[in-house]
Amino acid sequence: MRLALQLADKAAAIGEVPVGAVVVLDGEVIGQGWNQPISRRDPTAHAEIIALRDAAQRIENYRLVDADLYVTLEPCSMCAGASVHSRIRRLVYGATEPKAGVIESQQQFLEEGWLNHRVEPTGGVLAEICSDKLSAFFKARRAAQKAAKAQRKLEASQSGGDIV
C-alpha cells in the first residue's frame, strides 16, 4: 500500500485525483498505475485499470490469478468489475469512497451472487493516510479555485468590466 501511496503522488503532481494502485503476484510487483483520466483524456484511466493492464502485459495473460490489487481508494463499479474479470485473488484498499465506492460504501458489489469469480476484499489499510492525501488534494484545489476567482474579480473591477 505504501507504493500505491507513492503512485498517488504522481497523480496529484499532474493535477489528477491522487489514487495509486499496485498489483502483486507471489510477493513481486507486476503492475502499477495512478489516476490519469484527465491527462490521458480517457475515462477508463483509473489507477486500478492502469495497474491491471500493466500487470497483464508483464505476465502476458489477461487473467491475473492469485494476484492481489492494492489501491488507495475504494474502487468504483468499473474498477470492481475489472478486478473480477481479471480474476485477482484479493482487493486491498485504503480509504472508503462515500460517493462512488461499491465495495462497502454504495454497494457490496463483490458479494453479488451472479459474479463468476470471487475477489476477497480488505478495506481500511492505511485508511487515514490515504484519506488525508485525498483531503489535502481537494483542499488545495478549492483554495486554487477561490484564488483564481478572486483574481478574475479583481481584474474585472480594475478594468471596469463585469465578471465573466
PDB file of C-alpha atoms in Angstrom:
ATOM      1  CA  MET A   1       0.000   0.000   0.000  1.00  0.00           C
ATOM      2  CA  ARG A   2       2.906   2.349   0.615  1.00  0.00           C
ATOM      3  CA  LEU A   3       3.949   2.020  -3.038  1.00  0.00           C
ATOM      4  CA  ALA A   4       0.354   2.762  -4.084  1.00  0.00           C
ATOM      5  CA  LEU A   5       0.525   5.922  -1.941  1.00  0.00           C
ATOM      6  CA  GLN A   6       3.707   6.976  -3.749  1.00  0.00           C
ATOM      7  CA  LEU A   7       1.960   6.421  -7.077  1.00  0.00           C
ATOM      8  CA  ALA A   8      -0.960   8.540  -5.861  1.00  0.00           C
ATOM      9  CA  ASP A   9       1.540  11.384  -5.500  1.00  0.00           C
ATOM     10  CA  LYS A  10       2.341  11.031  -9.213  1.00  0.00           C
ATOM     11  CA  ALA A  11      -1.339  11.551  -9.982  1.00  0.00           C
ATOM     12  CA  ALA A  12      -1.514  14.634  -7.766  1.00  0.00           C
ATOM     13  CA  ALA A  13       1.621  16.057  -9.394  1.00  0.00           C
ATOM     14  CA  ILE A  14      -0.165  16.126 -12.763  1.00  0.00           C
ATOM     15  CA  GLY A  15      -3.416  17.509 -11.342  1.00  0.00           C
ATOM     16  CA  GLU A  16      -5.245  14.196 -11.120  1.00  0.00           C
ATOM     17  CA  VAL A  17      -7.101  12.895  -8.070  1.00  0.00           C
ATOM     18  CA  PRO A  18      -4.377  11.174  -6.013  1.00  0.00           C
ATOM     19  CA  VAL A  19      -5.168   7.485  -6.326  1.00  0.00           C
ATOM     20  CA  GLY A  20      -2.492   4.843  -6.820  1.00  0.00           C
ATOM     21  CA  ALA A  21      -2.683   1.091  -7.408  1.00  0.00           C
ATOM     22  CA  VAL A  22      -0.303  -1.855  -7.405  1.00  0.00           C
ATOM     23  CA  VAL A  23      -0.733  -5.485  -8.488  1.00  0.00           C
ATOM     24  CA  VAL A  24       1.347  -8.041  -6.588  1.00  0.00           C
ATOM     25  CA  LEU A  25       1.897 -11.692  -7.539  1.00  0.00           C
ATOM     26  CA  ASP A  26       3.998 -14.037  -5.415  1.00  0.00           C
ATOM     27  CA  GLY A  27       5.402 -11.089  -3.484  1.00  0.00           C
ATOM     28  CA  GLU A  28       6.515  -9.252  -6.642  1.00  0.00           C
ATOM     29  CA  VAL A  29       5.024  -6.044  -8.033  1.00  0.00           C
ATOM     30  CA  ILE A  30       3.836  -6.853 -11.545  1.00  0.00           C
ATOM     31  CA  GLY A  31       1.648  -3.831 -12.229  1.00  0.00           C
ATOM     32  CA  GLN A  32       1.474  -0.165 -11.260  1.00  0.00           C
ATOM     33  CA  GLY A  33      -0.899   2.672 -12.004  1.00  0.00           C
ATOM     34  CA  TRP A  34      -2.115   6.075 -10.911  1.00  0.00           C
ATOM     35  CA  ASN A  35      -5.144   8.115 -11.888  1.00  0.00           C
ATOM     36  CA  GLN A  36      -4.807   9.676 -15.349  1.00  0.00           C
ATOM     37  CA  PRO A  37      -8.267  10.130 -16.908  1.00  0.00           C
ATOM     38  CA  ILE A  38      -7.804  13.884 -17.429  1.00  0.00           C
ATOM     39  CA  SER A  39      -4.251  13.804 -18.749  1.00  0.00           C
ATOM     40  CA  ARG A  40      -4.902  10.794 -20.996  1.00  0.00           C
ATOM     41  CA  ARG A  41      -8.348  12.017 -21.996  1.00  0.00           C
ATOM     42  CA  ASP A  42      -9.553   8.523 -21.139  1.00  0.00           C
ATOM     43  CA  PRO A  43     -12.469   7.936 -18.753  1.00  0.00           C
ATOM     44  CA  THR A  44     -11.176   4.418 -18.043  1.00  0.00           C
ATOM     45  CA  ALA A  45      -7.693   5.553 -16.957  1.00  0.00           C
ATOM     46  CA  HIS A  46      -8.301   4.945 -13.270  1.00  0.00           C
ATOM     47  CA  ALA A  47      -5.329   3.786 -11.196  1.00  0.00           C
ATOM     48  CA  GLU A  48      -6.704   0.244 -10.883  1.00  0.00           C
ATOM     49  CA  ILE A  49      -7.327  -0.186 -14.596  1.00  0.00           C
ATOM     50  CA  ILE A  50      -3.848   1.049 -15.482  1.00  0.00           C
ATOM     51  CA  ALA A  51      -2.273  -1.263 -12.884  1.00  0.00           C
ATOM     52  CA  LEU A  52      -4.280  -4.268 -14.109  1.00  0.00           C
ATOM     53  CA  ARG A  53      -3.340  -3.543 -17.740  1.00  0.00           C
ATOM     54  CA  ASP A  54       0.326  -3.176 -16.772  1.00  0.00           C
ATOM     55  CA  ALA A  55       0.254  -6.489 -14.884  1.00  0.00           C
ATOM     56  CA  ALA A  56      -1.480  -8.330 -17.730  1.00  0.00           C
ATOM     57  CA  GLN A  57       1.105  -7.049 -20.210  1.00  0.00           C
ATOM     58  CA  ARG A  58       4.003  -8.063 -17.973  1.00  0.00           C
ATOM     59  CA  ILE A  59       2.804 -11.616 -17.423  1.00  0.00           C
ATOM     60  CA  GLU A  60       1.335 -11.848 -20.924  1.00  0.00           C
ATOM     61  CA  ASN A  61      -2.040 -13.013 -19.680  1.00  0.00           C
ATOM     62  CA  TYR A  62      -5.280 -11.142 -19.072  1.00  0.00           C
ATOM     63  CA  ARG A  63      -6.014 -13.455 -16.142  1.00  0.00           C
ATOM     64  CA  LEU A  64      -4.193 -12.351 -13.005  1.00  0.00           C
ATOM     65  CA  VAL A  65      -4.960 -15.470 -10.977  1.00  0.00           C
ATOM     66  CA  ASP A  66      -3.550 -15.388  -7.414  1.00  0.00           C
ATOM     67  CA  ALA A  67      -2.573 -11.716  -7.746  1.00  0.00           C
ATOM     68  CA  ASP A  68      -3.559  -9.047  -5.233  1.00  0.00           C
ATOM     69  CA  LEU A  69      -4.596  -5.497  -6.120  1.00  0.00           C
ATOM     70  CA  TYR A  70      -3.715  -2.707  -3.672  1.00  0.00           C
ATOM     71  CA  VAL A  71      -5.390   0.664  -4.188  1.00  0.00           C
ATOM     72  CA  THR A  72      -5.515   3.784  -2.053  1.00  0.00           C
ATOM     73  CA  LEU A  73      -9.265   4.374  -2.548  1.00  0.00           C
ATOM     74  CA  GLU A  74     -12.293   2.089  -2.542  1.00  0.00           C
ATOM     75  CA  PRO A  75     -12.956   1.157  -6.189  1.00  0.00           C
ATOM     76  CA  CYS A  76     -15.824   2.338  -8.358  1.00  0.00           C
ATOM     77  CA  SER A  77     -18.073  -0.068 -10.266  1.00  0.00           C
ATOM     78  CA  MET A  78     -15.819  -0.102 -13.340  1.00  0.00           C
ATOM     79  CA  CYS A  79     -12.726  -0.967 -11.330  1.00  0.00           C
ATOM     80  CA  ALA A  80     -14.527  -3.518  -9.163  1.00  0.00           C
ATOM     81  CA  GLY A  81     -15.765  -5.215 -12.331  1.00  0.00           C
ATOM     82  CA  ALA A  82     -12.286  -5.212 -13.813  1.00  0.00           C
ATOM     83  CA  SER A  83     -10.935  -6.868 -10.670  1.00  0.00           C
ATOM     84  CA  VAL A  84     -13.469  -9.682 -11.117  1.00  0.00           C
ATOM     85  CA  HIS A  85     -12.785 -10.067 -14.846  1.00  0.00           C
ATOM     86  CA  SER A  86      -9.033 -10.153 -14.287  1.00  0.00           C
ATOM     87  CA  ARG A  87      -9.514 -12.886 -11.684  1.00  0.00           C
ATOM     88  CA  ILE A  88      -7.452 -11.230  -8.986  1.00  0.00           C
ATOM     89  CA  ARG A  89      -7.490 -13.052  -5.665  1.00  0.00           C
ATOM     90  CA  ARG A  90      -7.687 -10.147  -3.251  1.00  0.00           C
ATOM     91  CA  LEU A  91      -8.533  -6.457  -3.354  1.00  0.00           C
ATOM     92  CA  VAL A  92      -6.923  -4.338  -0.629  1.00  0.00           C
ATOM     93  CA  TYR A  93      -7.912  -0.676  -0.378  1.00  0.00           C
ATOM     94  CA  GLY A  94      -7.295   2.247   1.927  1.00  0.00           C
ATOM     95  CA  ALA A  95      -9.897   4.996   2.197  1.00  0.00           C
ATOM     96  CA  THR A  96     -13.576   4.446   1.577  1.00  0.00           C
ATOM     97  CA  GLU A  97     -15.254   6.409  -1.238  1.00  0.00           C
ATOM     98  CA  PRO A  98     -18.673   7.502   0.086  1.00  0.00           C
ATOM     99  CA  LYS A  99     -19.955   8.787  -3.272  1.00  0.00           C
ATOM    100  CA  ALA A 100     -18.893   6.101  -5.743  1.00  0.00           C
ATOM    101  CA  GLY A 101     -17.284   3.224  -3.827  1.00  0.00           C
ATOM    102  CA  VAL A 102     -19.002  -0.085  -4.488  1.00  0.00           C
ATOM    103  CA  ILE A 103     -17.162  -2.456  -2.181  1.00  0.00           C
ATOM    104  CA  GLU A 104     -18.775  -1.173   1.020  1.00  0.00           C
ATOM    105  CA  SER A 105     -19.959   2.429   0.655  1.00  0.00           C
ATOM    106  CA  GLN A 106     -22.695   2.416  -2.005  1.00  0.00           C
ATOM    107  CA  GLN A 107     -22.876  -1.319  -2.673  1.00  0.00           C
ATOM    108  CA  GLN A 108     -21.275  -4.612  -1.777  1.00  0.00           C
ATOM    109  CA  PHE A 109     -20.539  -5.438  -5.408  1.00  0.00           C
ATOM    110  CA  LEU A 110     -18.085  -8.260  -4.738  1.00  0.00           C
ATOM    111  CA  GLU A 111     -20.756 -10.136  -2.766  1.00  0.00           C
ATOM    112  CA  GLU A 112     -23.170 -10.360  -5.701  1.00  0.00           C
ATOM    113  CA  GLY A 113     -24.222 -13.968  -6.259  1.00  0.00           C
ATOM    114  CA  TRP A 114     -24.201 -13.723 -10.056  1.00  0.00           C
ATOM    115  CA  LEU A 115     -20.473 -12.974 -10.299  1.00  0.00           C
ATOM    116  CA  ASN A 116     -18.445 -15.801 -11.818  1.00  0.00           C
ATOM    117  CA  HIS A 117     -15.347 -15.117  -9.683  1.00  0.00           C
ATOM    118  CA  ARG A 118     -14.905 -14.208  -6.030  1.00  0.00           C
ATOM    119  CA  VAL A 119     -12.495 -11.444  -5.045  1.00  0.00           C
ATOM    120  CA  GLU A 120     -11.661 -11.184  -1.346  1.00  0.00           C
ATOM    121  CA  PRO A 121     -11.937  -7.533  -0.217  1.00  0.00           C
ATOM    122  CA  THR A 122      -9.954  -5.969   2.630  1.00  0.00           C
ATOM    123  CA  GLY A 123     -10.625  -2.312   3.342  1.00  0.00           C
ATOM    124  CA  GLY A 124      -9.175   0.264   5.666  1.00  0.00           C
ATOM    125  CA  VAL A 125      -5.477  -0.462   5.119  1.00  0.00           C
ATOM    126  CA  LEU A 126      -3.599   2.765   5.897  1.00  0.00           C
ATOM    127  CA  ALA A 127      -7.014   4.405   5.536  1.00  0.00           C
ATOM    128  CA  GLU A 128      -6.156   7.561   7.450  1.00  0.00           C
ATOM    129  CA  ILE A 129      -3.047   8.252   5.363  1.00  0.00           C
ATOM    130  CA  CYS A 130      -4.957   7.562   2.140  1.00  0.00           C
ATOM    131  CA  SER A 131      -7.855   9.759   3.231  1.00  0.00           C
ATOM    132  CA  ASP A 132      -5.572  12.592   4.356  1.00  0.00           C
ATOM    133  CA  LYS A 133      -3.849  12.596   0.957  1.00  0.00           C
ATOM    134  CA  LEU A 134      -7.197  12.954  -0.828  1.00  0.00           C
ATOM    135  CA  SER A 135      -8.441  15.628   1.589  1.00  0.00           C
ATOM    136  CA  ALA A 136      -5.260  17.692   1.186  1.00  0.00           C
ATOM    137  CA  PHE A 137      -5.540  17.475  -2.612  1.00  0.00           C
ATOM    138  CA  PHE A 138      -9.148  18.690  -2.682  1.00  0.00           C
ATOM    139  CA  LYS A 139      -8.457  21.394  -0.084  1.00  0.00           C
ATOM    140  CA  ALA A 140      -5.615  22.738  -2.256  1.00  0.00           C
ATOM    141  CA  ARG A 141      -7.795  22.532  -5.373  1.00  0.00           C
ATOM    142  CA  ARG A 142     -10.602  24.513  -3.699  1.00  0.00           C
ATOM    143  CA  ALA A 143      -8.107  27.142  -2.491  1.00  0.00           C
ATOM    144  CA  ALA A 144      -6.675  27.497  -6.006  1.00  0.00           C
ATOM    145  CA  GLN A 145     -10.153  27.885  -7.479  1.00  0.00           C
ATOM    146  CA  LYS A 146     -11.041  30.502  -4.853  1.00  0.00           C
ATOM    147  CA  ALA A 147      -7.819  32.429  -5.567  1.00  0.00           C
ATOM    148  CA  ALA A 148      -8.463  32.312  -9.327  1.00  0.00           C
ATOM    149  CA  LYS A 149     -11.995  33.609  -8.837  1.00  0.00           C
ATOM    150  CA  ALA A 150     -10.721  36.448  -6.626  1.00  0.00           C
ATOM    151  CA  GLN A 151      -8.097  37.326  -9.252  1.00  0.00           C
ATOM    152  CA  ARG A 152     -10.730  37.446 -12.002  1.00  0.00           C
ATOM    153  CA  LYS A 153     -12.923  39.634  -9.815  1.00  0.00           C
ATOM    154  CA  LEU A 154     -10.026  41.990  -9.101  1.00  0.00           C
ATOM    155  CA  GLU A 155      -9.100  42.233 -12.791  1.00  0.00           C
ATOM    156  CA  ALA A 156     -12.729  42.893 -13.729  1.00  0.00           C
ATOM    157  CA  SER A 157     -13.062  45.663 -11.155  1.00  0.00           C
ATOM    158  CA  GLN A 158      -9.816  47.281 -12.320  1.00  0.00           C
ATOM    159  CA  SER A 159     -10.957  47.253 -15.920  1.00  0.00           C
ATOM    160  CA  GLY A 160     -14.469  48.371 -15.080  1.00  0.00           C
ATOM    161  CA  GLY A 161     -15.910  45.285 -16.694  1.00  0.00           C
ATOM    162  CA  ASP A 162     -18.297  42.691 -15.460  1.00  0.00           C
ATOM    163  CA  ILE A 163     -17.198  39.387 -14.002  1.00  0.00           C
ATOM    164  CA  VAL A 164     -17.380  36.709 -16.611  1.00  0.00           C
TER     165      VAL A 164
END
